[in-house]
Short mmCIF file of C-alpha atoms in Angstrom, two decimals:
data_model
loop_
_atom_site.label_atom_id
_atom_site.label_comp_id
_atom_site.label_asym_id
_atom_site.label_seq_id
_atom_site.Cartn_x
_atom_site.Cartn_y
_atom_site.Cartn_z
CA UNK A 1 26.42 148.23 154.42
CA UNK A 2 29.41 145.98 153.29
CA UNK A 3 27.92 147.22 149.58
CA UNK A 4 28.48 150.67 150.59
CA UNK A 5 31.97 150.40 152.09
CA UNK A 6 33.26 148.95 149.23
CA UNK A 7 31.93 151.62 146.75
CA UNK A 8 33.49 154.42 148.32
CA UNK A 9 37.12 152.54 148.02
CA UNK A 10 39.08 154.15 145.33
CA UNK A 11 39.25 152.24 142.02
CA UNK A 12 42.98 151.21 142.34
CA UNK A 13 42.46 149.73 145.60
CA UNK A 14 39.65 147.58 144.09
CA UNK A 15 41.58 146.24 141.12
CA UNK A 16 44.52 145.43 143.65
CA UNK A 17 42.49 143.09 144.87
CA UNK A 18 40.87 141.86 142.42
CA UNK A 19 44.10 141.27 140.88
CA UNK A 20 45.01 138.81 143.77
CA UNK A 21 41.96 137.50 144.32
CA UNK A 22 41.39 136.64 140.59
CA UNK A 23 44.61 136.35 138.64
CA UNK A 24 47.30 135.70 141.35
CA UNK A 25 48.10 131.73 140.34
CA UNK A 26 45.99 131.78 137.40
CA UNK A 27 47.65 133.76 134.80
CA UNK A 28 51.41 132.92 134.10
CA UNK A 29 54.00 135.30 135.65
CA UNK A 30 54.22 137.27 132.64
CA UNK A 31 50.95 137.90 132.21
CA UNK A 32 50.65 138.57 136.12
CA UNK A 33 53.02 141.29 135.64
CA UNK A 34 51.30 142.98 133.24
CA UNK A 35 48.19 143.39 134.89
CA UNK A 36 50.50 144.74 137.87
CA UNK A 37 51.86 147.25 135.56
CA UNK A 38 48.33 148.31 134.73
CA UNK A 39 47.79 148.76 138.41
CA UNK A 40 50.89 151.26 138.96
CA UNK A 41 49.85 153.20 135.71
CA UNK A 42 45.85 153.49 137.24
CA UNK A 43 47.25 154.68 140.65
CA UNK A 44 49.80 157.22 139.13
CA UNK A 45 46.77 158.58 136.67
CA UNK A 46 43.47 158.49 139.39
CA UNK A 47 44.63 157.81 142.71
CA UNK A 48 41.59 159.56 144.20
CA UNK A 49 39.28 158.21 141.75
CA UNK A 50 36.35 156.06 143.84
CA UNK A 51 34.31 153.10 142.44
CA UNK A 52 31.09 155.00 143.39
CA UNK A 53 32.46 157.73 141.15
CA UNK A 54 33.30 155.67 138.10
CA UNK A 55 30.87 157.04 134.91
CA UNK A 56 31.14 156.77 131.74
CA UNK A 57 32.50 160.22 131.55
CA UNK A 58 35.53 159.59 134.44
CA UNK A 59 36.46 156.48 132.52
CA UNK A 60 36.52 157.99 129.08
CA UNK A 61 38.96 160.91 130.84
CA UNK A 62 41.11 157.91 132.42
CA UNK A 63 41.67 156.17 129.19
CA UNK A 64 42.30 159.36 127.34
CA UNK A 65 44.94 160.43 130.05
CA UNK A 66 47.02 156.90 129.43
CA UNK A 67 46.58 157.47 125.45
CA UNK A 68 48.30 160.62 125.68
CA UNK A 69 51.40 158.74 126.25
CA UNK A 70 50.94 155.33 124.78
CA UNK A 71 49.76 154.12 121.29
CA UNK A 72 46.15 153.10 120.40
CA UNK A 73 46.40 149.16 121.31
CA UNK A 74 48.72 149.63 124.48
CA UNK A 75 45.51 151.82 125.41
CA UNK A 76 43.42 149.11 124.11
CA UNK A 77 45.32 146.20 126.35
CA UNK A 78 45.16 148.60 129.85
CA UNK A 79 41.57 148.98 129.34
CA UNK A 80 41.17 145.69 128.55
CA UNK A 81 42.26 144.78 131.83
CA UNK A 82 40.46 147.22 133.60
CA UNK A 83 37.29 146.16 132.02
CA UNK A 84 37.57 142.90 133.44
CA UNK A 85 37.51 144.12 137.12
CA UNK A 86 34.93 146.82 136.33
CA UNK A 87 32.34 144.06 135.21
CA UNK A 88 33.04 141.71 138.43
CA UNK A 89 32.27 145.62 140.40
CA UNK A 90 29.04 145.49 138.31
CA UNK A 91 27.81 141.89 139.08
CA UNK A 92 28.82 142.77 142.76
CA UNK A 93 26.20 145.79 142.57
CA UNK A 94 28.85 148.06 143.15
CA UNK A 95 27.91 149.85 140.11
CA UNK A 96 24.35 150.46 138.58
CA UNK A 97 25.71 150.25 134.79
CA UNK A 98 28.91 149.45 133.02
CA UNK A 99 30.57 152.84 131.99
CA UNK A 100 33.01 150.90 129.51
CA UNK A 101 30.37 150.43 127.07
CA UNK A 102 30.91 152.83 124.05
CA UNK A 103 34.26 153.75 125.42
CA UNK A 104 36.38 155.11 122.86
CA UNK A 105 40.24 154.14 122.75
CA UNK A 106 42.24 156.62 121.64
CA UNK A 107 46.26 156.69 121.61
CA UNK A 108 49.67 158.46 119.84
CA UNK A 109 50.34 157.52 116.36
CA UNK A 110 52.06 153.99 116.10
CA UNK A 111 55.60 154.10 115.44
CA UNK A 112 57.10 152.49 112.20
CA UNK A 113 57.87 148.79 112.95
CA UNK A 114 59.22 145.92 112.04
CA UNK A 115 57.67 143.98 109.27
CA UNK A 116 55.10 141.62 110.78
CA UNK A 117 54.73 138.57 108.21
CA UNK A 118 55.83 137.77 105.47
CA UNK A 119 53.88 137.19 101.64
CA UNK A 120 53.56 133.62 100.46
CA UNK A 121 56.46 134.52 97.93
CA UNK A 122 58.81 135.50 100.48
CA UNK A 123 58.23 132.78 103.21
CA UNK A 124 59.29 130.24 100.26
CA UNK A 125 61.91 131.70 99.37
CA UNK A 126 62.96 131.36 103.07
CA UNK A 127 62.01 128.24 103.41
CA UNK A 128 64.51 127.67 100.20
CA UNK A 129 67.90 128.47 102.06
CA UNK A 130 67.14 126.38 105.36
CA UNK A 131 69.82 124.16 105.89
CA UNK A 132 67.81 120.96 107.49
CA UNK A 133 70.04 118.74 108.42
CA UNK A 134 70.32 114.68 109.54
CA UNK A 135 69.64 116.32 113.70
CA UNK A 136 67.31 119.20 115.04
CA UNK A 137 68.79 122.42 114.34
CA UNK A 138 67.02 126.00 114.29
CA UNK A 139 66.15 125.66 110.76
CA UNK A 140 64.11 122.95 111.92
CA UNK A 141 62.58 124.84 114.50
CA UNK A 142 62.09 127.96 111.82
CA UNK A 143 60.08 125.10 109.59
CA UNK A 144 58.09 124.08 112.21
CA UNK A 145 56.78 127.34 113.42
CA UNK A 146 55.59 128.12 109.67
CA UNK A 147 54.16 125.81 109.11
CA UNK A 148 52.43 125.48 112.39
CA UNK A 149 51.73 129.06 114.08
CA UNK A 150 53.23 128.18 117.33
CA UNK A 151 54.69 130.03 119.55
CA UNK A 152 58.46 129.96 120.55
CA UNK A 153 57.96 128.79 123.99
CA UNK A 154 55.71 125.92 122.79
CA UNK A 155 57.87 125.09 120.14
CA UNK A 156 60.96 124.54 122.51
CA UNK A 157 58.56 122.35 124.87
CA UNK A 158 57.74 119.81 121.93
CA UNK A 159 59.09 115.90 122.73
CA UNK A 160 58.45 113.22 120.20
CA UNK A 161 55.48 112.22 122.80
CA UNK A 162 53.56 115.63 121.72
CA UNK A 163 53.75 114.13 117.25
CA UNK A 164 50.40 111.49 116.23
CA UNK A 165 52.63 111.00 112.92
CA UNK A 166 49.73 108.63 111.81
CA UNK A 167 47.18 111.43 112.27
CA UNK A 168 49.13 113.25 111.54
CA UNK A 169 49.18 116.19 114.32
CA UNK A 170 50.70 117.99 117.20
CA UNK A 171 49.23 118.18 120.62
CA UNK A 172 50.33 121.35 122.32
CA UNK A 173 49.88 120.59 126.25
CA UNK A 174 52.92 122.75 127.87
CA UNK A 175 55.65 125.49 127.16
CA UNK A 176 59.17 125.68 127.73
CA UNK A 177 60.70 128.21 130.14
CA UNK A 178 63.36 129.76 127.98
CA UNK A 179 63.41 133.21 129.61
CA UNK A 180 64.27 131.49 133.18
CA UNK A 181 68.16 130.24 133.83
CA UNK A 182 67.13 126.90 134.82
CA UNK A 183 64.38 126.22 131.60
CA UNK A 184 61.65 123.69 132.84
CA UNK A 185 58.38 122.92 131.64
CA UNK A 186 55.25 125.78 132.38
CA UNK A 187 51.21 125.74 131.34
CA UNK A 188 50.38 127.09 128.11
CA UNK A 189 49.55 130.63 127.72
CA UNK A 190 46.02 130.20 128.56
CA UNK A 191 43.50 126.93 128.33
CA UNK A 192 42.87 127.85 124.73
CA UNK A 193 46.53 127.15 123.98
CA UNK A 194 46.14 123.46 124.90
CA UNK A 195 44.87 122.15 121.59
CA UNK A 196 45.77 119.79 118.73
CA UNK A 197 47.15 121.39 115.45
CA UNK A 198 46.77 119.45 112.60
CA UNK A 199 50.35 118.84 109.83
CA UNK A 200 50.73 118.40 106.36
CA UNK A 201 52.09 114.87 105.69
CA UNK A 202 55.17 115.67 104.48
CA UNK A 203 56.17 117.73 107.85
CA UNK A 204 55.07 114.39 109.69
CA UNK A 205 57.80 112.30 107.70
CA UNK A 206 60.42 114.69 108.64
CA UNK A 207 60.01 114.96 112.07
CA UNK A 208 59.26 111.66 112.18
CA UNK A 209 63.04 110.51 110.86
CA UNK A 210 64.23 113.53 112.62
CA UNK A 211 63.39 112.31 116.17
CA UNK A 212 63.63 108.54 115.43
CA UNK A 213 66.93 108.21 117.71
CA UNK A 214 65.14 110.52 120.33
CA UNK A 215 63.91 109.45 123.27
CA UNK A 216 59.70 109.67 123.68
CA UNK A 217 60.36 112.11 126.21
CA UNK A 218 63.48 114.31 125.30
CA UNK A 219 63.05 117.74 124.30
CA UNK A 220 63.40 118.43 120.60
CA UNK A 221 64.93 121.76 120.35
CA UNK A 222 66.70 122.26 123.68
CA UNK A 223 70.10 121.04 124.45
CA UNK A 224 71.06 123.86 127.53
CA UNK A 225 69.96 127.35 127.84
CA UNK A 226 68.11 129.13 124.65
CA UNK A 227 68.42 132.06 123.79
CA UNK A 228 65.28 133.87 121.71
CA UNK A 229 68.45 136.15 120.44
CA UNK A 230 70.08 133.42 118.58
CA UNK A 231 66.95 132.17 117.22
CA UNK A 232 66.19 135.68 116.02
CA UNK A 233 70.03 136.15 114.21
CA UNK A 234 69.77 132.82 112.86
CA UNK A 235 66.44 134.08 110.97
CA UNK A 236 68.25 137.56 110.50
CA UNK A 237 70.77 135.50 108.22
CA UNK A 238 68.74 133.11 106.62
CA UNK A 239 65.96 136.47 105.62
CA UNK A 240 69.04 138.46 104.12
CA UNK A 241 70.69 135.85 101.99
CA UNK A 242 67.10 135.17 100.52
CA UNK A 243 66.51 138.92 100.02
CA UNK A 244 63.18 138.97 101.59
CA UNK A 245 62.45 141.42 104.82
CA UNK A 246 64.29 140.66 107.86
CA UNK A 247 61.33 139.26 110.89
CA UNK A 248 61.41 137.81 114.30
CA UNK A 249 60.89 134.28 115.43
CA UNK A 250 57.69 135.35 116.72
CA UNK A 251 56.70 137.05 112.91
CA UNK A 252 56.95 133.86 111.71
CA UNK A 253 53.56 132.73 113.65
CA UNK A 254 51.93 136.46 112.40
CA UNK A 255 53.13 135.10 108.63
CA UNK A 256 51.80 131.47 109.51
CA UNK A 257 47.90 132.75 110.62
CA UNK A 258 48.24 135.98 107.74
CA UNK A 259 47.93 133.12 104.55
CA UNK A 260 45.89 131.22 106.37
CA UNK A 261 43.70 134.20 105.95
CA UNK A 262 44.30 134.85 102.61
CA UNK A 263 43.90 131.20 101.93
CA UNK A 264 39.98 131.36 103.04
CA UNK A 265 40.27 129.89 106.45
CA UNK A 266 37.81 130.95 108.73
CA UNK A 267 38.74 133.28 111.96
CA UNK A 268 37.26 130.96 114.18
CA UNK A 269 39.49 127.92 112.70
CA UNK A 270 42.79 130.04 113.19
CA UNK A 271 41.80 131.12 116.81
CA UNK A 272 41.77 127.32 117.50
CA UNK A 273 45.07 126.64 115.36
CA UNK A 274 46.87 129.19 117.40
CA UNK A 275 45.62 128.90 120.67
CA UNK A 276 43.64 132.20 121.39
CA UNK A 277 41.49 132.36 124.43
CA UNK A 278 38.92 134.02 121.50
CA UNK A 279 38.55 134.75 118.34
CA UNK A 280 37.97 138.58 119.41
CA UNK A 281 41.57 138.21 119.65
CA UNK A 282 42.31 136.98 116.36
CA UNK A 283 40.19 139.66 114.82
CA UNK A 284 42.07 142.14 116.33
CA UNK A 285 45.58 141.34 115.73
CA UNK A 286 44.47 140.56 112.02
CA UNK A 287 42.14 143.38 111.40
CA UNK A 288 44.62 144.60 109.11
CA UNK A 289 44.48 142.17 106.98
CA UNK A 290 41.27 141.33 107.44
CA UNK A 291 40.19 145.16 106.07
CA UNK A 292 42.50 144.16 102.80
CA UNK A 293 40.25 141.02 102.24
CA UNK A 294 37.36 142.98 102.56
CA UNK A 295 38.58 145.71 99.86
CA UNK A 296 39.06 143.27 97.82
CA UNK A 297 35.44 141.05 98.01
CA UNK A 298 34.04 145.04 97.51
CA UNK A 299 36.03 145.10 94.36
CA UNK A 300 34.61 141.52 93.61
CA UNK A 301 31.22 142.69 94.01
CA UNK A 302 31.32 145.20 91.98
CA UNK A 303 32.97 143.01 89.04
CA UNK A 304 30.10 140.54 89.58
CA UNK A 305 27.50 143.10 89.79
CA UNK A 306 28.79 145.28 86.85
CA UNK A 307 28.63 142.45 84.52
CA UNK A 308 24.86 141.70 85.34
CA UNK A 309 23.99 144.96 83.67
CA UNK A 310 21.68 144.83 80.70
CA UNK A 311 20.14 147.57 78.80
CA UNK A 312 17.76 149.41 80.83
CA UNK A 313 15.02 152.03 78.75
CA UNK A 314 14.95 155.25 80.67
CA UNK A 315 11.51 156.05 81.94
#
């Protein structure tokens, strides 16, 4: 009976709640607000739209109604969360099947962007004009994330408690609230994020002199209220005097995971390194580059086969 009730409630009412009942105080605010955005874009597209109703066919015709105005992997993030509250409806026995499987996400051709990483080449010669000096600084910072992956807000959070220069490594436990007036300390992105990232010696020694008068517990990077804006012009600069294509703070950690790639490293190992909840979500923020690779194994393949050819006698 409750069963019933339930699947006759439209769809939007359903994820409201499961939005509270599953993500209220478990997801950072951010991320909270997304999934409430999600819930005002579901209501405006199916308002009448009931759980018992939900097919493959009426899902397919919901996604392909929010493409219409929104590119292929905003399409793919709103189903995404959708997804997640149809599957709970399907454990519940609210529905017999899961009409998400197949689904196809459509969306409006991507606009031109900003350059997302940079080449090996051109993240040296970045690293070139840094001006690193006796204190932390933003170069510092910019060095750091390179080398590293992190993100801004977990950057800013770092203390000389977080560095094992023996190790050596970096244990990423917290963030830093840079987008609120009063700053403070917040949870990582997800559990995931909390990890240990392993640093090349010579970074160790650095940071090591660099936070020597520091005490264990006083932030690195933060001295007042930061701005990602200043950050972001201080890169601006340091990109145009070396000539190389001008990227955000945040392109830096694209750049960082990009020649890991290149380099061999497995997908799983940089899901750890940056903190992804999986390494679905590595895959698809790299697929890009991830297709390259594989054009160029085919091409290796090919090489390698090609040169095992002998001289074969017709029949």
């Amino acid at each position: 009976m409750i069963t019933s009730k339930i699947s006759s409630q439209y769809f939007h009412e359903y994820f409201s709640e499961w939005i509270k009942i599953y993500k209220h105080g478990a997801v950072r605010p951010v991320t909270y607000q997304k999934y409430l955005m999600t819930l005002r874009r579901l209501t405006e597209l199916s308002p009448n739209l009931k759980i018992c109703e939900l097919d493959k066919r009426s899902y397919q015709t919901l996604l392909n109604d929010y493409a219409e105005t929104h590119e292929r992997q905003t399409t793919m993030d709103f189903h995404h969360h959708l997804k997640s509250a149809i599957l709970d409806a399907v454990d519940e026995g609210l529905l017999a099947t899961d009409p998400t499987r197949k689904i196809v996400i459509k969306g409006k051709a991507a606009t031109k962007r900003k350059n997302k990483y940079l080449s090996q080449f051109e993240l040296q010669s970045l690293l070139k004009n840094l001006s690193l000096t006796d204190s932390p600084n933003w170069d510092w910072l910019i060095l750091l994330i390179s080398k590293t992956g992190l993100r801004f807000s977990e950057a800013l959070a770092l203390t000389p408690n977080d560095f094992d220069f023996s190790a050596p490594k970096i244990s990423i436990t917290k963030t830093w609230n840079y987008k609120g007036a009063g700053g403070g300390f917040m949870e990582t992105k997800n559990t995931s994020s909390k990890r240990v990232i392993p640093i090349d010696l010579s970074l160790a020694i650095n940071f090591e002199t660099l936070t020597k008068n520091l005490a264990t517990d006083e932030l690195i990077f933060v001295q007042g209220r930061v701005f990602n804006s200043t950050v972001n012009n201080r890169l601006k600069h340091l990109c145009k005097t070396a000539g190389i294509p001008v990227i955000s703070i945040h392109s830096l950690r694209h750049t960082h995971a990009s020649l890991l790639i290149f380099a061999g490293v497995s997908i799983a190992s940089i899901a750890k390194r940056l903190g992804h909840s999986s390494v679905t979500t590595t895959q698809e923020t790299y697929l890009h580059i991830i297709r390259e690779l594989e054009n160029q194994d085919n091409d290796k393949i090919i090489n390698h086969l090609s040169a095992l050819d002998v001289n074969i006698r017709a029949l």
